[in-house]
Amino acid sequence: MHVEVRGLTKKFGEFPAVNDVHFSIAKGQLIGLLGPSGGGKTSILRMLAGLETPDSGDIVFHGTRVNDLPPQEREIGFVFQNYALFKHMTVQGNIAFGLEVKKWPKNRIKERVAELIELTGLSGFEKRYPHQLSGGQRQRVAFARALAPEPQLLLLDEPFAAIDAKIRQELRAWLREMIDRLGITSIFVTHDQDEAIEVADEIMIINKGNLEQKGSPWDIYKNPETPFVAGFIGESTIVEDVSTLRGFEQAADWPGTKALIRPEYVEIGQANEFRLLSATETGRVRHLHFRGSEWLVEVDVGASRLVTYRSLEKEVLHPGEEIQVLVHRAYLFNDNDSWIMENRLKEDPMPVHI
Amino acid sequence: MSSTLQSRWWSWGFRSAVMLYFILLIVFPILGIYGYSLSAGLAAFTENITEPLAWKAVLLTVKLAFVSTMINVLIGTMAGWVLIRYRFPGRGLLNSLVDLPFALPTAVAGLMILLLLGPQSVVGQWAEQLGFSILFHQPAIVIAMVFVTFPFVIRAVQPLLEEMDGSEEEAAYTMGATKAKTFVRVILPAMLPGIASGAMLAFSRALAEFGAVVLVAGNIPGKTLIASVYIFGEIESDNITGATAVSVVLLTFSLLILWLVNYLQSRRKGV
């Protein structure tokens, strides 16, 4: 189903939960609504479902405005954060509920339930009650139940929040595959950026009721459009005065501009590890943290402290040691604008034109 | 080692004390009544229980207790629903008032009904004009029973309603269920165990009610004489075996209900 939202606004009392949000979603896409808790993601999802009424704005499914349709008539499937399974019904009963309500013929209900049980790998658990299932199984029942009436749009509210980290990984991959196979337009809410990046075709970053940016995970990572997005996606440190860093002296032309530098923008090592030594400057190792698969290194460069990762394969650094630091780029922002600045010295200082 | 031994002695002591207390206070008296009622032989017991006034009293009690239970199931379920699901000024006060019938001496409850529904009162006069009387007739007994057993269903339903956070209903809506359908298929089944166990406790308590009923029932043998008042009368007229025979019937009823409630609750936990 093609989904279009225009000027969606919702206030809870004086608190603006959703603030003039516009977006459109193509059929068959899997969209992640990502943002900090309390930012309005769930409110958007609930308004799409018809469980919450917008103060203003239009919600359009397939070219038809559905604002005035109750949730019963929107042809959606909704997976709740706590799954909201019917406790007094078996797995089978839960999945069949939507079909019975829609008065499907008995034999078709039976077929459809069997099909979904097969699809979600719940064979053998048909007669169990929700409290006799593990978290992951419950999640799959909730998923099967939402899909049973063949909805046009699947909405998932923090679908993995209540599941152990290990199983979460499996379920993510499983969900991604399932949605690909069914080709159903889906929107899920999450506050976990790894989850959004891993699963979604496109991410919408929601903060304080505003849609900050919409785009593919790679796009958002590479070209953050707002300081919030830049800071929210990936890791980063803020540098107050970036013009003190070598290669970024030009930044002094924009007073009041701060820089955001990701660990992966920074390279460190002994002088012999760099090809372009002229672009580096000297720094001092402050702390080393072992992160399982690599070192997290804090480096002091002048008055700034930068953070970066270093491979375990490379020579081990020690706190207090003097090293060379190369900052590839920085994300600069001030109150009005934001842009990405590359290290000027990285271009060969003496280019040879042939 | 000595500490574990000590704690084992303590634990043994506590358990024995509680068991003894339980046996002295509950098990012995119950066995005593069963024993006494049968002490004159089975024939005497059946004679006592087939005495028309006796079985009429038991039958009347069961009938009226059933009616009052049904009323409480309806009103109690609604009241529990309203107290949990709606927010309005005075809700907290109302919620604490629910327990009043438990705290109030039942004789006071009887007196309240007596004053409120008597022939001189407004309600009594209305009823009189409509051609029936409440006080000293069966309606008064039902009202007394309803009042005394009012909290049971509410208090049994409330925790179950609190457990449901509304997302189950919303899930039903998104799957196309109307409000009515959602109530019947989702909410009511979730409340049912509470309603059932509350109803059974209310029924059991209504069977036993004495204080409130004796003041308002009129106690006409065969007409408005309920079992507990009958027992009182039999004791007053020195027919202890008659009293114990009816007591045994009531007691058996109560035990059965208690067992049923427990069974239902354990099944609920199992499911």
mmCIF file of N, CA and C in Angstrom, chain B residues 87-205:
data_model
loop_
_atom_site.group_PDB
_atom_site.id
_atom_site.type_symbol
_atom_site.label_atom_id
_atom_site.label_comp_id
_atom_site.label_asym_id
_atom_site.label_seq_id
_atom_site.Cartn_x
_atom_site.Cartn_y
_atom_site.Cartn_z
ATOM 1 N N ARG B 87 -12.075 7.820 34.785
ATOM 2 C CA ARG B 87 -11.479 8.738 35.749
ATOM 3 C C ARG B 87 -12.498 9.839 36.000
ATOM 4 N N PHE B 88 -12.923 9.982 37.232
ATOM 5 C CA PHE B 88 -13.878 11.049 37.547
ATOM 6 C C PHE B 88 -13.660 11.461 38.990
ATOM 7 N N PRO B 89 -14.068 12.683 39.326
ATOM 8 C CA PRO B 89 -13.861 13.123 40.703
ATOM 9 C C PRO B 89 -14.659 12.232 41.656
ATOM 10 N N GLY B 90 -14.048 11.871 42.764
ATOM 11 C CA GLY B 90 -14.735 11.035 43.741
ATOM 12 C C GLY B 90 -14.522 9.554 43.518
ATOM 13 N N ARG B 91 -13.715 9.223 42.489
ATOM 14 C CA ARG B 91 -13.489 7.812 42.191
ATOM 15 C C ARG B 91 -12.784 7.095 43.343
ATOM 16 N N GLY B 92 -11.784 7.784 43.905
ATOM 17 C CA GLY B 92 -11.033 7.181 45.001
ATOM 18 C C GLY B 92 -11.918 6.912 46.210
ATOM 19 N N LEU B 93 -12.782 7.887 46.497
ATOM 20 C CA LEU B 93 -13.689 7.747 47.639
ATOM 21 C C LEU B 93 -14.643 6.576 47.410
ATOM 22 N N LEU B 94 -15.223 6.541 46.209
ATOM 23 C CA LEU B 94 -16.139 5.453 45.873
ATOM 24 C C LEU B 94 -15.448 4.108 46.020
ATOM 25 N N ASN B 95 -14.215 4.075 45.514
ATOM 26 C CA ASN B 95 -13.472 2.823 45.544
ATOM 27 C C ASN B 95 -13.248 2.348 46.974
ATOM 28 N N SER B 96 -13.013 3.294 47.884
ATOM 29 C CA SER B 96 -12.803 2.847 49.263
ATOM 30 C C SER B 96 -14.134 2.542 49.950
ATOM 31 N N LEU B 97 -15.208 3.168 49.477
ATOM 32 C CA LEU B 97 -16.527 2.885 50.058
ATOM 33 C C LEU B 97 -17.006 1.466 49.737
ATOM 34 N N VAL B 98 -16.439 0.901 48.662
ATOM 35 C CA VAL B 98 -16.867 -0.442 48.250
ATOM 36 C C VAL B 98 -16.730 -1.431 49.404
ATOM 37 N N ASP B 99 -15.697 -1.244 50.202
ATOM 38 C CA ASP B 99 -15.449 -2.203 51.279
ATOM 39 C C ASP B 99 -16.312 -1.990 52.514
ATOM 40 N N LEU B 100 -17.103 -0.926 52.495
ATOM 41 C CA LEU B 100 -17.905 -0.601 53.681
ATOM 42 C C LEU B 100 -18.754 -1.778 54.170
ATOM 43 N N PRO B 101 -19.467 -2.475 53.279
ATOM 44 C CA PRO B 101 -20.284 -3.591 53.767
ATOM 45 C C PRO B 101 -19.483 -4.643 54.537
ATOM 46 N N PHE B 102 -18.194 -4.777 54.233
ATOM 47 C CA PHE B 102 -17.368 -5.715 54.996
ATOM 48 C C PHE B 102 -17.116 -5.188 56.406
ATOM 49 N N ALA B 103 -16.925 -3.863 56.496
ATOM 50 C CA ALA B 103 -16.526 -3.276 57.764
ATOM 51 C C ALA B 103 -17.706 -3.041 58.688
ATOM 52 N N LEU B 104 -18.877 -2.818 58.110
ATOM 53 C CA LEU B 104 -20.044 -2.440 58.901
ATOM 54 C C LEU B 104 -20.633 -3.662 59.617
ATOM 55 N N PRO B 105 -21.045 -3.507 60.878
ATOM 56 C CA PRO B 105 -21.786 -4.600 61.516
ATOM 57 C C PRO B 105 -23.048 -4.870 60.707
ATOM 58 N N THR B 106 -23.312 -6.143 60.441
ATOM 59 C CA THR B 106 -24.444 -6.431 59.555
ATOM 60 C C THR B 106 -25.770 -5.986 60.169
ATOM 61 N N ALA B 107 -25.842 -5.946 61.500
ATOM 62 C CA ALA B 107 -27.073 -5.485 62.133
ATOM 63 C C ALA B 107 -27.330 -4.031 61.781
ATOM 64 N N VAL B 108 -26.257 -3.257 61.674
ATOM 65 C CA VAL B 108 -26.412 -1.853 61.283
ATOM 66 C C VAL B 108 -26.948 -1.769 59.860
ATOM 67 N N ALA B 109 -26.430 -2.649 59.010
ATOM 68 C CA ALA B 109 -26.923 -2.695 57.637
ATOM 69 C C ALA B 109 -28.408 -3.003 57.631
ATOM 70 N N GLY B 110 -28.812 -3.970 58.456
ATOM 71 C CA GLY B 110 -30.222 -4.319 58.551
ATOM 72 C C GLY B 110 -31.048 -3.138 59.003
ATOM 73 N N LEU B 111 -30.547 -2.432 59.996
ATOM 74 C CA LEU B 111 -31.266 -1.280 60.528
ATOM 75 C C LEU B 111 -31.427 -0.209 59.457
ATOM 76 N N MET B 112 -30.354 0.008 58.678
ATOM 77 C CA MET B 112 -30.401 0.996 57.604
ATOM 78 C C MET B 112 -31.513 0.659 56.624
ATOM 79 N N ILE B 113 -31.573 -0.601 56.270
ATOM 80 C CA ILE B 113 -32.600 -1.024 55.304
ATOM 81 C C ILE B 113 -33.986 -0.865 55.924
ATOM 82 N N LEU B 114 -34.080 -1.210 57.190
ATOM 83 C CA LEU B 114 -35.343 -1.101 57.915
ATOM 84 C C LEU B 114 -35.874 0.319 57.855
ATOM 85 N N LEU B 115 -34.979 1.278 58.138
ATOM 86 C CA LEU B 115 -35.399 2.682 58.167
ATOM 87 C C LEU B 115 -35.659 3.205 56.762
ATOM 88 N N LEU B 116 -34.866 2.742 55.827
ATOM 89 C CA LEU B 116 -34.934 3.273 54.465
ATOM 90 C C LEU B 116 -36.155 2.754 53.706
ATOM 91 N N LEU B 117 -36.522 1.495 53.948
ATOM 92 C CA LEU B 117 -37.542 0.874 53.111
ATOM 93 C C LEU B 117 -38.841 0.606 53.863
ATOM 94 N N GLY B 118 -38.914 1.000 55.128
ATOM 95 C CA GLY B 118 -40.099 0.746 55.922
ATOM 96 C C GLY B 118 -41.330 1.441 55.354
ATOM 97 N N PRO B 119 -42.533 1.062 55.826
ATOM 98 C CA PRO B 119 -43.781 1.609 55.294
ATOM 99 C C PRO B 119 -43.857 3.142 55.429
ATOM 100 N N GLN B 120 -43.169 3.696 56.428
ATOM 101 C CA GLN B 120 -43.251 5.147 56.578
ATOM 102 C C GLN B 120 -42.322 5.867 55.619
ATOM 103 N N SER B 121 -41.338 5.173 55.093
ATOM 104 C CA SER B 121 -40.337 5.830 54.245
ATOM 105 C C SER B 121 -40.898 6.081 52.847
ATOM 106 N N VAL B 122 -40.207 6.946 52.110
ATOM 107 C CA VAL B 122 -40.654 7.302 50.758
ATOM 108 C C VAL B 122 -40.693 6.070 49.861
ATOM 109 N N VAL B 123 -39.592 5.326 49.899
ATOM 110 C CA VAL B 123 -39.494 4.149 49.028
ATOM 111 C C VAL B 123 -40.579 3.142 49.393
ATOM 112 N N GLY B 124 -40.767 2.954 50.692
ATOM 113 C CA GLY B 124 -41.781 2.016 51.156
ATOM 114 C C GLY B 124 -43.170 2.411 50.662
ATOM 115 N N GLN B 125 -43.446 3.716 50.700
ATOM 116 C CA GLN B 125 -44.767 4.169 50.257
ATOM 117 C C GLN B 125 -44.962 3.986 48.758
ATOM 118 N N TRP B 126 -43.917 4.259 48.016
ATOM 119 C CA TRP B 126 -43.987 4.019 46.552
ATOM 120 C C TRP B 126 -44.337 2.570 46.281
ATOM 121 N N ALA B 127 -43.577 1.690 46.916
ATOM 122 C CA ALA B 127 -43.789 0.265 46.700
ATOM 123 C C ALA B 127 -45.220 -0.105 47.075
ATOM 124 N N GLU B 128 -45.702 0.470 48.182
ATOM 125 C CA GLU B 128 -47.063 0.202 48.653
ATOM 126 C C GLU B 128 -48.073 0.602 47.575
ATOM 127 N N GLN B 129 -47.843 1.793 46.977
ATOM 128 C CA GLN B 129 -48.751 2.263 45.938
ATOM 129 C C GLN B 129 -48.710 1.354 44.714
ATOM 130 N N LEU B 130 -47.542 0.826 44.433
ATOM 131 C CA LEU B 130 -47.421 -0.068 43.283
ATOM 132 C C LEU B 130 -47.972 -1.448 43.602
ATOM 133 N N GLY B 131 -48.367 -1.657 44.833
ATOM 134 C CA GLY B 131 -49.068 -2.888 45.167
ATOM 135 C C GLY B 131 -48.203 -3.997 45.730
ATOM 136 N N PHE B 132 -47.007 -3.686 46.172
ATOM 137 C CA PHE B 132 -46.236 -4.727 46.872
ATOM 138 C C PHE B 132 -45.433 -4.092 47.992
ATOM 139 N N SER B 133 -45.026 -4.878 48.916
ATOM 140 C CA SER B 133 -44.256 -4.305 50.006
ATOM 141 C C SER B 133 -42.876 -4.945 50.034
ATOM 142 N N ILE B 134 -41.931 -4.135 50.431
ATOM 143 C CA ILE B 134 -40.557 -4.607 50.444
ATOM 144 C C ILE B 134 -40.221 -5.204 51.796
ATOM 145 N N LEU B 135 -40.429 -4.393 52.808
ATOM 146 C CA LEU B 135 -40.009 -4.796 54.139
ATOM 147 C C LEU B 135 -40.817 -6.000 54.622
ATOM 148 N N PHE B 136 -40.136 -6.906 55.283
ATOM 149 C CA PHE B 136 -40.701 -8.142 55.806
ATOM 150 C C PHE B 136 -41.186 -9.069 54.697
ATOM 151 N N HIS B 137 -40.721 -8.829 53.490
ATOM 152 C CA HIS B 137 -41.004 -9.737 52.384
ATOM 153 C C HIS B 137 -39.674 -10.091 51.720
ATOM 154 N N GLN B 138 -39.754 -10.949 50.709
ATOM 155 C CA GLN B 138 -38.517 -11.427 50.071
ATOM 156 C C GLN B 138 -37.624 -10.320 49.500
ATOM 157 N N PRO B 139 -38.194 -9.255 48.876
ATOM 158 C CA PRO B 139 -37.294 -8.212 48.359
ATOM 159 C C PRO B 139 -36.356 -7.654 49.424
ATOM 160 N N ALA B 140 -36.852 -7.502 50.635
ATOM 161 C CA ALA B 140 -36.000 -6.958 51.702
ATOM 162 C C ALA B 140 -34.831 -7.895 51.982
ATOM 163 N N ILE B 141 -35.097 -9.199 51.950
ATOM 164 C CA ILE B 141 -34.020 -10.169 52.204
ATOM 165 C C ILE B 141 -32.962 -10.064 51.108
ATOM 166 N N VAL B 142 -33.456 -9.971 49.850
ATOM 167 C CA VAL B 142 -32.516 -9.869 48.730
ATOM 168 C C VAL B 142 -31.680 -8.595 48.874
ATOM 169 N N ILE B 143 -32.334 -7.495 49.221
ATOM 170 C CA ILE B 143 -31.597 -6.239 49.360
ATOM 171 C C ILE B 143 -30.526 -6.372 50.440
ATOM 172 N N ALA B 144 -30.887 -6.974 51.557
ATOM 173 C CA ALA B 144 -29.911 -7.157 52.640
ATOM 174 C C ALA B 144 -28.740 -8.010 52.170
ATOM 175 N N MET B 145 -29.055 -9.086 51.460
ATOM 176 C CA MET B 145 -27.991 -9.977 50.963
ATOM 177 C C MET B 145 -27.105 -9.254 49.953
ATOM 178 N N VAL B 146 -27.726 -8.488 49.051
ATOM 179 C CA VAL B 146 -26.960 -7.766 48.034
ATOM 180 C C VAL B 146 -26.009 -6.781 48.715
ATOM 181 N N PHE B 147 -26.541 -6.090 49.710
ATOM 182 C CA PHE B 147 -25.716 -5.088 50.391
ATOM 183 C C PHE B 147 -24.490 -5.744 51.035
ATOM 184 N N VAL B 148 -24.738 -6.815 51.744
ATOM 185 C CA VAL B 148 -23.654 -7.433 52.506
ATOM 186 C C VAL B 148 -22.599 -8.067 51.599
ATOM 187 N N THR B 149 -23.019 -8.560 50.428
ATOM 188 C CA THR B 149 -22.066 -9.272 49.564
ATOM 189 C C THR B 149 -21.575 -8.411 48.401
ATOM 190 N N PHE B 150 -21.926 -7.125 48.458
ATOM 191 C CA PHE B 150 -21.589 -6.215 47.361
ATOM 192 C C PHE B 150 -20.106 -6.211 46.957
ATOM 193 N N PRO B 151 -19.149 -6.205 47.902
ATOM 194 C CA PRO B 151 -17.739 -6.050 47.485
ATOM 195 C C PRO B 151 -17.136 -7.237 46.743
ATOM 196 N N PHE B 152 -17.684 -8.429 46.918
ATOM 197 C CA PHE B 152 -16.988 -9.626 46.415
ATOM 198 C C PHE B 152 -16.675 -9.575 44.928
ATOM 199 N N VAL B 153 -17.712 -9.344 44.109
ATOM 200 C CA VAL B 153 -17.499 -9.395 42.660
ATOM 201 C C VAL B 153 -16.581 -8.248 42.225
ATOM 202 N N ILE B 154 -16.826 -7.063 42.776
ATOM 203 C CA ILE B 154 -15.999 -5.909 42.395
ATOM 204 C C ILE B 154 -14.537 -6.197 42.662
ATOM 205 N N ARG B 155 -14.267 -6.667 43.888
ATOM 206 C CA ARG B 155 -12.865 -6.872 44.264
ATOM 207 C C ARG B 155 -12.219 -8.027 43.507
ATOM 208 N N ALA B 156 -13.023 -8.943 43.022
ATOM 209 C CA ALA B 156 -12.439 -10.049 42.253
ATOM 210 C C ALA B 156 -12.191 -9.641 40.801
ATOM 211 N N VAL B 157 -13.009 -8.706 40.302
ATOM 212 C CA VAL B 157 -12.893 -8.313 38.896
ATOM 213 C C VAL B 157 -11.804 -7.265 38.703
ATOM 214 N N GLN B 158 -11.672 -6.380 39.682
ATOM 215 C CA GLN B 158 -10.744 -5.252 39.526
ATOM 216 C C GLN B 158 -9.305 -5.635 39.151
ATOM 217 N N PRO B 159 -8.676 -6.573 39.866
ATOM 218 C CA PRO B 159 -7.280 -6.879 39.490
ATOM 219 C C PRO B 159 -7.153 -7.406 38.069
ATOM 220 N N LEU B 160 -8.161 -8.148 37.613
ATOM 221 C CA LEU B 160 -8.095 -8.683 36.250
ATOM 222 C C LEU B 160 -8.189 -7.559 35.229
ATOM 223 N N LEU B 161 -9.038 -6.580 35.526
ATOM 224 C CA LEU B 161 -9.175 -5.452 34.606
ATOM 225 C C LEU B 161 -7.909 -4.616 34.599
ATOM 226 N N GLU B 162 -7.306 -4.499 35.785
ATOM 227 C CA GLU B 162 -6.084 -3.706 35.875
ATOM 228 C C GLU B 162 -4.968 -4.345 35.053
ATOM 229 N N GLU B 163 -4.965 -5.666 35.027
ATOM 230 C CA GLU B 163 -3.959 -6.405 34.278
ATOM 231 C C GLU B 163 -4.026 -6.098 32.786
ATOM 232 N N MET B 164 -5.232 -5.828 32.290
ATOM 233 C CA MET B 164 -5.382 -5.544 30.862
ATOM 234 C C MET B 164 -5.098 -4.069 30.640
ATOM 235 N N ASP B 165 -4.088 -3.758 29.805
ATOM 236 C CA ASP B 165 -3.698 -2.362 29.677
ATOM 237 C C ASP B 165 -4.349 -1.671 28.489
ATOM 238 N N GLY B 166 -5.299 -2.311 27.861
ATOM 239 C CA GLY B 166 -5.980 -1.647 26.755
ATOM 240 C C GLY B 166 -5.411 -2.025 25.404
ATOM 241 N N SER B 167 -4.176 -2.544 25.378
ATOM 242 C CA SER B 167 -3.616 -2.865 24.064
ATOM 243 C C SER B 167 -4.277 -4.114 23.476
ATOM 244 N N GLU B 168 -4.793 -4.987 24.339
ATOM 245 C CA GLU B 168 -5.501 -6.148 23.798
ATOM 246 C C GLU B 168 -6.749 -5.718 23.039
ATOM 247 N N GLU B 169 -7.439 -4.712 23.608
ATOM 248 C CA GLU B 169 -8.616 -4.190 22.919
ATOM 249 C C GLU B 169 -8.217 -3.556 21.594
ATOM 250 N N GLU B 170 -7.144 -2.764 21.648
ATOM 251 C CA GLU B 170 -6.702 -2.091 20.429
ATOM 252 C C GLU B 170 -6.288 -3.099 19.373
ATOM 253 N N ALA B 171 -5.643 -4.169 19.827
ATOM 254 C CA ALA B 171 -5.253 -5.217 18.882
ATOM 255 C C ALA B 171 -6.501 -5.782 18.213
ATOM 256 N N ALA B 172 -7.549 -5.999 19.000
ATOM 257 C CA ALA B 172 -8.790 -6.531 18.433
ATOM 258 C C ALA B 172 -9.371 -5.549 17.411
ATOM 259 N N TYR B 173 -9.318 -4.244 17.737
ATOM 260 C CA TYR B 173 -9.845 -3.249 16.789
ATOM 261 C C TYR B 173 -9.094 -3.307 15.468
ATOM 262 N N THR B 174 -7.734 -3.367 15.551
ATOM 263 C CA THR B 174 -6.976 -3.328 14.305
ATOM 264 C C THR B 174 -7.238 -4.570 13.466
ATOM 265 N N MET B 175 -7.725 -5.639 14.117
ATOM 266 C CA MET B 175 -8.034 -6.830 13.337
ATOM 267 C C MET B 175 -9.477 -6.819 12.849
ATOM 268 N N GLY B 176 -10.162 -5.693 13.084
ATOM 269 C CA GLY B 176 -11.492 -5.535 12.511
ATOM 270 C C GLY B 176 -12.645 -5.791 13.464
ATOM 271 N N ALA B 177 -12.360 -6.051 14.741
ATOM 272 C CA ALA B 177 -13.445 -6.343 15.668
ATOM 273 C C ALA B 177 -14.120 -5.045 16.134
ATOM 274 N N THR B 178 -15.442 -5.053 16.160
ATOM 275 C CA THR B 178 -16.175 -3.892 16.672
ATOM 276 C C THR B 178 -16.016 -3.844 18.188
ATOM 277 N N LYS B 179 -16.485 -2.735 18.788
ATOM 278 C CA LYS B 179 -16.392 -2.604 20.240
ATOM 279 C C LYS B 179 -17.152 -3.718 20.943
ATOM 280 N N ALA B 180 -18.366 -3.997 20.452
ATOM 281 C CA ALA B 180 -19.199 -5.019 21.084
ATOM 282 C C ALA B 180 -18.509 -6.382 20.998
ATOM 283 N N LYS B 181 -18.014 -6.689 19.804
ATOM 284 C CA LYS B 181 -17.347 -7.972 19.591
ATOM 285 C C LYS B 181 -16.108 -8.078 20.487
ATOM 286 N N THR B 182 -15.369 -6.971 20.582
ATOM 287 C CA THR B 182 -14.173 -6.973 21.420
ATOM 288 C C THR B 182 -14.534 -7.245 22.871
ATOM 289 N N PHE B 183 -15.649 -6.645 23.309
ATOM 290 C CA PHE B 183 -16.057 -6.873 24.694
ATOM 291 C C PHE B 183 -16.382 -8.345 24.915
ATOM 292 N N VAL B 184 -17.167 -8.896 24.012
ATOM 293 C CA VAL B 184 -17.610 -10.281 24.192
ATOM 294 C C VAL B 184 -16.462 -11.273 24.049
ATOM 295 N N ARG B 185 -15.558 -11.022 23.081
ATOM 296 C CA ARG B 185 -14.533 -12.030 22.782
ATOM 297 C C ARG B 185 -13.233 -11.811 23.544
ATOM 298 N N VAL B 186 -12.959 -10.565 23.941
ATOM 299 C CA VAL B 186 -11.654 -10.286 24.547
ATOM 300 C C VAL B 186 -11.761 -9.885 26.021
ATOM 301 N N ILE B 187 -12.622 -8.895 26.301
ATOM 302 C CA ILE B 187 -12.647 -8.360 27.664
ATOM 303 C C ILE B 187 -13.386 -9.290 28.614
ATOM 304 N N LEU B 188 -14.589 -9.717 28.197
ATOM 305 C CA LEU B 188 -15.390 -10.559 29.082
ATOM 306 C C LEU B 188 -14.670 -11.865 29.458
ATOM 307 N N PRO B 189 -14.096 -12.566 28.487
ATOM 308 C CA PRO B 189 -13.374 -13.796 28.873
ATOM 309 C C PRO B 189 -12.251 -13.546 29.884
ATOM 310 N N ALA B 190 -11.621 -12.367 29.767
ATOM 311 C CA ALA B 190 -10.547 -12.067 30.708
ATOM 312 C C ALA B 190 -11.110 -11.786 32.099
ATOM 313 N N MET B 191 -12.339 -11.249 32.156
ATOM 314 C CA MET B 191 -12.938 -10.931 33.453
ATOM 315 C C MET B 191 -13.621 -12.143 34.078
ATOM 316 N N LEU B 192 -13.962 -13.122 33.246
ATOM 317 C CA LEU B 192 -14.827 -14.216 33.687
ATOM 318 C C LEU B 192 -14.346 -14.952 34.941
ATOM 319 N N PRO B 193 -13.069 -15.295 35.037
ATOM 320 C CA PRO B 193 -12.631 -15.993 36.249
ATOM 321 C C PRO B 193 -12.909 -15.174 37.506
ATOM 322 N N GLY B 194 -12.705 -13.862 37.410
ATOM 323 C CA GLY B 194 -12.967 -12.986 38.550
ATOM 324 C C GLY B 194 -14.446 -12.938 38.878
ATOM 325 N N ILE B 195 -15.249 -12.811 37.823
ATOM 326 C CA ILE B 195 -16.692 -12.765 38.042
ATOM 327 C C ILE B 195 -17.147 -14.057 38.704
ATOM 328 N N ALA B 196 -16.657 -15.177 38.193
ATOM 329 C CA ALA B 196 -17.097 -16.472 38.715
ATOM 330 C C ALA B 196 -16.703 -16.654 40.176
ATOM 331 N N SER B 197 -15.430 -16.380 40.489
ATOM 332 C CA SER B 197 -15.023 -16.632 41.870
ATOM 333 C C SER B 197 -15.664 -15.615 42.809
ATOM 334 N N GLY B 198 -15.800 -14.357 42.350
ATOM 335 C CA GLY B 198 -16.483 -13.358 43.171
ATOM 336 C C GLY B 198 -17.927 -13.751 43.417
ATOM 337 N N ALA B 199 -18.592 -14.256 42.381
ATOM 338 C CA ALA B 199 -19.992 -14.648 42.503
ATOM 339 C C ALA B 199 -20.152 -15.791 43.494
ATOM 340 N N MET B 200 -19.228 -16.739 43.431
ATOM 341 C CA MET B 200 -19.363 -17.885 44.324
ATOM 342 C C MET B 200 -19.142 -17.502 45.783
ATOM 343 N N LEU B 201 -18.181 -16.637 46.007
ATOM 344 C CA LEU B 201 -17.970 -16.173 47.373
ATOM 345 C C LEU B 201 -19.178 -15.373 47.855
ATOM 346 N N ALA B 202 -19.730 -14.550 46.968
ATOM 347 C CA ALA B 202 -20.894 -13.751 47.325
ATOM 348 C C ALA B 202 -22.072 -14.669 47.655
ATOM 349 N N PHE B 203 -22.236 -15.703 46.837
ATOM 350 C CA PHE B 203 -23.329 -16.656 47.061
ATOM 351 C C PHE B 203 -23.175 -17.334 48.419
ATOM 352 N N SER B 204 -21.971 -17.764 48.672
ATOM 353 C CA SER B 204 -21.683 -18.464 49.908
ATOM 354 C C SER B 204 -21.948 -17.557 51.117
ATOM 355 N N ARG B 205 -21.546 -16.301 50.973
ATOM 356 C CA ARG B 205 -21.741 -15.359 52.059
ATOM 357 C C ARG B 205 -23.228 -15.024 52.234
#
